[in-house]
PDB file of C-alpha atoms in Angstrom:
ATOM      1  CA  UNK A  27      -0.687   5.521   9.914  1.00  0.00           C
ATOM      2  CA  UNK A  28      -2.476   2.281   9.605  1.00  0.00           C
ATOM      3  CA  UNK A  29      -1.707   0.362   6.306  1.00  0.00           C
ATOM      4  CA  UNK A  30      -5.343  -0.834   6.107  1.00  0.00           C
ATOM      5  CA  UNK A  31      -8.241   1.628   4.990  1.00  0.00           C
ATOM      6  CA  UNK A  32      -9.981   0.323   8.208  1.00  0.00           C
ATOM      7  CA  UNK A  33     -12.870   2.464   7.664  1.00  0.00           C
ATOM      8  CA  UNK A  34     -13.892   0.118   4.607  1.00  0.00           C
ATOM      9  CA  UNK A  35     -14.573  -3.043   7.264  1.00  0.00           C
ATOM     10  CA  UNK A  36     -16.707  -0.623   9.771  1.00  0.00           C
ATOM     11  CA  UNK A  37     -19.883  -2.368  10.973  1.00  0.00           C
ATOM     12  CA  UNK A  38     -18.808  -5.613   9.292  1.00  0.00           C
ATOM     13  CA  UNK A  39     -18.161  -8.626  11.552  1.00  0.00           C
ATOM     14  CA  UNK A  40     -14.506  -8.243  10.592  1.00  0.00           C
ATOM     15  CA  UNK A  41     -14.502  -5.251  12.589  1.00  0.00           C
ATOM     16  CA  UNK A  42     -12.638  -5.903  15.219  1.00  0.00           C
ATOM     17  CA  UNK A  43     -10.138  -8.256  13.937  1.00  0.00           C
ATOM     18  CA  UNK A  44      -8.434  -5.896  11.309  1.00  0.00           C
ATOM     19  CA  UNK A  45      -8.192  -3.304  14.472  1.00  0.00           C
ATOM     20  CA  UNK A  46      -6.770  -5.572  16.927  1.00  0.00           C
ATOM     21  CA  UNK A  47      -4.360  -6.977  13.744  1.00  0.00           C
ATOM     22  CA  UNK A  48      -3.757  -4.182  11.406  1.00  0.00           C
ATOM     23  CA  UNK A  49      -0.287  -2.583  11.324  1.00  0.00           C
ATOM     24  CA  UNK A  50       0.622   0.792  12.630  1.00  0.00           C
ATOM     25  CA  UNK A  51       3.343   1.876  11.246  1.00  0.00           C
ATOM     26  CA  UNK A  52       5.792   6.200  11.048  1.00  0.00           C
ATOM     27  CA  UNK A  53       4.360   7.572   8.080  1.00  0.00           C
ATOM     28  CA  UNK A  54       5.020  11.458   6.788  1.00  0.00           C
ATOM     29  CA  UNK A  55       2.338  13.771   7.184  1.00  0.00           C
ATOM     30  CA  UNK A  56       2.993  14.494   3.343  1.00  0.00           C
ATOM     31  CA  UNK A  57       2.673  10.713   2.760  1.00  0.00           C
ATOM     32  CA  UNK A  58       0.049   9.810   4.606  1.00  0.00           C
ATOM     33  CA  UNK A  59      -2.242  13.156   4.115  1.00  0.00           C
ATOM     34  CA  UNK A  60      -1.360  13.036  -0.295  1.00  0.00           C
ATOM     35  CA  UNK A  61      -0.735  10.287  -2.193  1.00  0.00           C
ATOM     36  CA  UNK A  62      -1.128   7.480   0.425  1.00  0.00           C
ATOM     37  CA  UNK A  63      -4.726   9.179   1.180  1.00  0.00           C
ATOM     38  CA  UNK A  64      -5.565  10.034  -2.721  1.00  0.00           C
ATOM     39  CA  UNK A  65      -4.811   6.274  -3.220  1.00  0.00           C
ATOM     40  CA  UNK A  66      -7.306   4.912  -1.007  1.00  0.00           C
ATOM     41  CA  UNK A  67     -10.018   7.130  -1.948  1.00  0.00           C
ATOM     42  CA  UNK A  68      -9.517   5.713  -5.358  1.00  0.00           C
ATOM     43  CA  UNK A  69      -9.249   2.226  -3.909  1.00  0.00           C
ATOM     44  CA  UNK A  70     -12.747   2.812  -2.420  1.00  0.00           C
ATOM     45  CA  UNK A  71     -14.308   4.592  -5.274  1.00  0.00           C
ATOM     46  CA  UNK A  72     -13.351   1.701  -7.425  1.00  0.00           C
ATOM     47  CA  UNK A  73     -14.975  -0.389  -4.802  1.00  0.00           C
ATOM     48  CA  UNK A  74     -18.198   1.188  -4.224  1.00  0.00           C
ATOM     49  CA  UNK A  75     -18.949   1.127  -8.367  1.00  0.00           C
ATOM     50  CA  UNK A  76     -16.875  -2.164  -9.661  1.00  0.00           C
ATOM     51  CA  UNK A  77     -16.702  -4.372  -6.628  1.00  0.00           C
ATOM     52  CA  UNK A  78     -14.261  -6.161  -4.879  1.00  0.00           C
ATOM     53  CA  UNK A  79     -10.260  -5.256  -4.873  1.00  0.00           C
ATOM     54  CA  UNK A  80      -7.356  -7.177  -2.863  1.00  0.00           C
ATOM     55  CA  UNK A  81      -5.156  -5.205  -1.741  1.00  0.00           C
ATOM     56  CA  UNK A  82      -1.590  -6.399   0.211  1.00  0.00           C
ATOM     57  CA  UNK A  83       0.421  -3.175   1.533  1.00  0.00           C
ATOM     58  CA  UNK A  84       3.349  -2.509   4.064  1.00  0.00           C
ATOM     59  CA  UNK A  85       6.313  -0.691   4.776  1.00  0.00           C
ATOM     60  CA  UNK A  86      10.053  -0.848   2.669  1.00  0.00           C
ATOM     61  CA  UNK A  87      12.600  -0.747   5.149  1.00  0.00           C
ATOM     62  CA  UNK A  88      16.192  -0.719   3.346  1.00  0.00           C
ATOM     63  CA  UNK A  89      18.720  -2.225   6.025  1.00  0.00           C
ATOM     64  CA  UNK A  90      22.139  -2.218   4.873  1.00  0.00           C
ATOM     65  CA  UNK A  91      23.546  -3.125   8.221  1.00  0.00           C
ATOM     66  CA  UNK A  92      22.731  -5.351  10.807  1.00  0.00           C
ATOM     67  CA  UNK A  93      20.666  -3.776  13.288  1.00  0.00           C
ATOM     68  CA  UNK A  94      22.133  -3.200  16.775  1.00  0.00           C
ATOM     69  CA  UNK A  95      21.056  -1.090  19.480  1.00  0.00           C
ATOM     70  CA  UNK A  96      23.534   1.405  18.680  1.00  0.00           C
ATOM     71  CA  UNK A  97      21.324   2.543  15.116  1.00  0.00           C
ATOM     72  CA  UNK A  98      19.386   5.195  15.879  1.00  0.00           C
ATOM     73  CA  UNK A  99      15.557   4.906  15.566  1.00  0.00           C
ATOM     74  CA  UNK A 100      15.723   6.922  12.437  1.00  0.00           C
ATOM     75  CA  UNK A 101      16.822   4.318  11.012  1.00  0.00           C
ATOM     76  CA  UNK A 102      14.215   2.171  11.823  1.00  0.00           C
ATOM     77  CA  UNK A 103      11.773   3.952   9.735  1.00  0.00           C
ATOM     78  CA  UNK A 104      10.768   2.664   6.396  1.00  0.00           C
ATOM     79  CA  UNK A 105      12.188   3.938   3.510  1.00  0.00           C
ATOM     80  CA  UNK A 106       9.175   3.595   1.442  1.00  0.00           C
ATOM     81  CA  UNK A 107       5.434   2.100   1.838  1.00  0.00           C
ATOM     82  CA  UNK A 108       3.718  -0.303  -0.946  1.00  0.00           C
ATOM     83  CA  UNK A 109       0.563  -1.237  -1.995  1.00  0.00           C
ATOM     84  CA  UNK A 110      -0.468  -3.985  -4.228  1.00  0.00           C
ATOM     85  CA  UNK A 111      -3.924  -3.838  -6.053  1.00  0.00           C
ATOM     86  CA  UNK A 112      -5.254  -6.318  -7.644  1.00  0.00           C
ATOM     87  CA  UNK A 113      -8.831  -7.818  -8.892  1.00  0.00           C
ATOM     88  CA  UNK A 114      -9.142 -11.448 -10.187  1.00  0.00           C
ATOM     89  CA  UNK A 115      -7.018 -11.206 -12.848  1.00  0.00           C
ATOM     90  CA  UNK A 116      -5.634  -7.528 -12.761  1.00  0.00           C
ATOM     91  CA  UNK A 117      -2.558  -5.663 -11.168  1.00  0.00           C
ATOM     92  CA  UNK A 118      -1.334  -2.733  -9.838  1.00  0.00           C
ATOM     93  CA  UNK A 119       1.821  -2.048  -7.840  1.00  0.00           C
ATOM     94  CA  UNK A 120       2.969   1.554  -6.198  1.00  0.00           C
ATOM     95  CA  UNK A 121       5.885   2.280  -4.002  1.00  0.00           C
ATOM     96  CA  UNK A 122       5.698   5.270  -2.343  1.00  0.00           C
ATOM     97  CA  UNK A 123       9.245   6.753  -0.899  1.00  0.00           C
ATOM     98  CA  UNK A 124       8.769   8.329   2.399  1.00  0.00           C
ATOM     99  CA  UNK A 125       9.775  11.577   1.390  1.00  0.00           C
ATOM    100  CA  UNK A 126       7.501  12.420  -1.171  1.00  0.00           C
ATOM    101  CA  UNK A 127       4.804  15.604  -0.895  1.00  0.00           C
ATOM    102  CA  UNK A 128       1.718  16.391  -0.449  1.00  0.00           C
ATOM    103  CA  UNK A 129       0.871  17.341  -3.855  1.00  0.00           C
ATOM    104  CA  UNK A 130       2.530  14.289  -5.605  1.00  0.00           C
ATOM    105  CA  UNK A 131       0.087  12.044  -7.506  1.00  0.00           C
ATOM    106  CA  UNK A 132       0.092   8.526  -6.859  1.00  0.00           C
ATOM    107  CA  UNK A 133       0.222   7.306 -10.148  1.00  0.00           C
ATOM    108  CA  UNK A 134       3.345   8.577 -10.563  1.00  0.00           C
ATOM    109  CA  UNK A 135       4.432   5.767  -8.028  1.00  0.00           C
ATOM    110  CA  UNK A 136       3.868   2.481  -9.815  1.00  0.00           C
ATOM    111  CA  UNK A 137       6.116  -0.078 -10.145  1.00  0.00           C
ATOM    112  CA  UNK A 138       6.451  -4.429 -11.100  1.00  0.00           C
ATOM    113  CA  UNK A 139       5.449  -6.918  -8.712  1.00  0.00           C
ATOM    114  CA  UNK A 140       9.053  -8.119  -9.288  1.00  0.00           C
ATOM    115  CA  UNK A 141      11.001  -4.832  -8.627  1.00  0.00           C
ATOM    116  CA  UNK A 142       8.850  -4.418  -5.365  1.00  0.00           C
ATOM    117  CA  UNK A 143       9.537  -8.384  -4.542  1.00  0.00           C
ATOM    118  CA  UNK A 144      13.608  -7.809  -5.073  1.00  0.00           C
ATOM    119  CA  UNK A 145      13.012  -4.493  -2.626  1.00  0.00           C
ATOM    120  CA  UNK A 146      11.269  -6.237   0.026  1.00  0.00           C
ATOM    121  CA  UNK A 147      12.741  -9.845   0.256  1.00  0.00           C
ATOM    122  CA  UNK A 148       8.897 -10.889   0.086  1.00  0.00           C
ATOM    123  CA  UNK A 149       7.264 -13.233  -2.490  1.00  0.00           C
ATOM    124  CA  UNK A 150       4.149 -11.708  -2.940  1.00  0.00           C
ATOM    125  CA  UNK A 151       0.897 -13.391  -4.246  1.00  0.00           C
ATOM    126  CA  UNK A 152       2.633 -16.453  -4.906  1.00  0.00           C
ATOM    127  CA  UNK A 153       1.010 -19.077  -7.773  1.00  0.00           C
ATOM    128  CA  UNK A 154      -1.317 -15.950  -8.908  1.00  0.00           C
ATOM    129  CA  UNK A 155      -0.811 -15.441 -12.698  1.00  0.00           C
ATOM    130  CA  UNK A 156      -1.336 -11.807 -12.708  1.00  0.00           C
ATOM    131  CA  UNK A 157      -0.496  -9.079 -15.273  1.00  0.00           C
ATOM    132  CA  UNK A 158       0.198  -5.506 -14.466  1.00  0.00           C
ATOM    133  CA  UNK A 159      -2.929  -3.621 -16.089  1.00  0.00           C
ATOM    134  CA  UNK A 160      -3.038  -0.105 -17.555  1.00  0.00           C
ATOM    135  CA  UNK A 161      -7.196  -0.530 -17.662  1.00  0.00           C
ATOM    136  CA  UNK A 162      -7.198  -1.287 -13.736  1.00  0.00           C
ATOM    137  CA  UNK A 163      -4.605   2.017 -13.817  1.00  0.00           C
ATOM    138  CA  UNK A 164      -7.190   3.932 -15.995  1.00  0.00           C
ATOM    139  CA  UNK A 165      -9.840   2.786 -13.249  1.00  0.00           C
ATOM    140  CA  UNK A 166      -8.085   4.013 -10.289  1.00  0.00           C
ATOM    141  CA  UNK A 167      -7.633   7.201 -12.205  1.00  0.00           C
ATOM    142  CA  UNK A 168      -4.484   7.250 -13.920  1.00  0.00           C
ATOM    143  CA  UNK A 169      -4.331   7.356 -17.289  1.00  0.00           C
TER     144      UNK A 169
END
């Protein structure tokens, strides 16, 4: 699955950068054909009637080992995806375990910008003064 709703940058002149760039990466049919695909919808619904959205998203891996080549490449699949939304001065964080279903809604998934920083060893959106926002929530369709 590609982390990127690529189809949002067709015909633009940033085209062919976010192919050539944009991260493939295992995701479960369940994943990637429920939740992960409901989000994005929303994502571009909000898009097409509010305007622009940033939006930062990747995969979890939890390594409690060092990695050798004697770990199997199961192992080597994330453990969970992310995606952080935000507008200029809105929020919204979902993590997304990899073995969630079809059905499940993604606002069920949210989380803090600091739980998902402590997950993935990342500092994300650093010097930004954002707050997590139940209207941007309501927006994307969860209430």
């Amino acid at each position: 699955a590609r982390l990127a709703p690529i189809t949002s940058f067709a015909n633009t002149p940033y085209w062919p950068d976010l192919n050539n760039l944009s991260n493939m990466v295992p995701m479960p049919a369940n994943l990637r054909l429920g939740p992960w695909l409901r989000l994005e919808q929303a994502l571009n619904s909000f898009v097409s009637k509010q305007g622009e959205l940033y939006v930062v998203s990747g995969p979890l891996f939890l390594i409690t080992e060092p990695l050798t080549s004697s770990n199997s490449l199961a192992a080597l699949n994330p453990a969970a995806y992310y995606k952080v939304v935000t507008t200029d001065d809105a929020m919204a964080v979902f993590v997304f375990p990899n073995n969630l279903t079809r059905a499940e809604s993604y606002c069920g998934h949210t989380s803090s910008l600091s739980d998902l920083e402590t997950m993935s060893g990342l500092t994300l959106l650093p010097g930004k003064k954002l707050k997590a926002s139940k209207a941007l929530l309501a927006e994307l369709g969860c209430s």
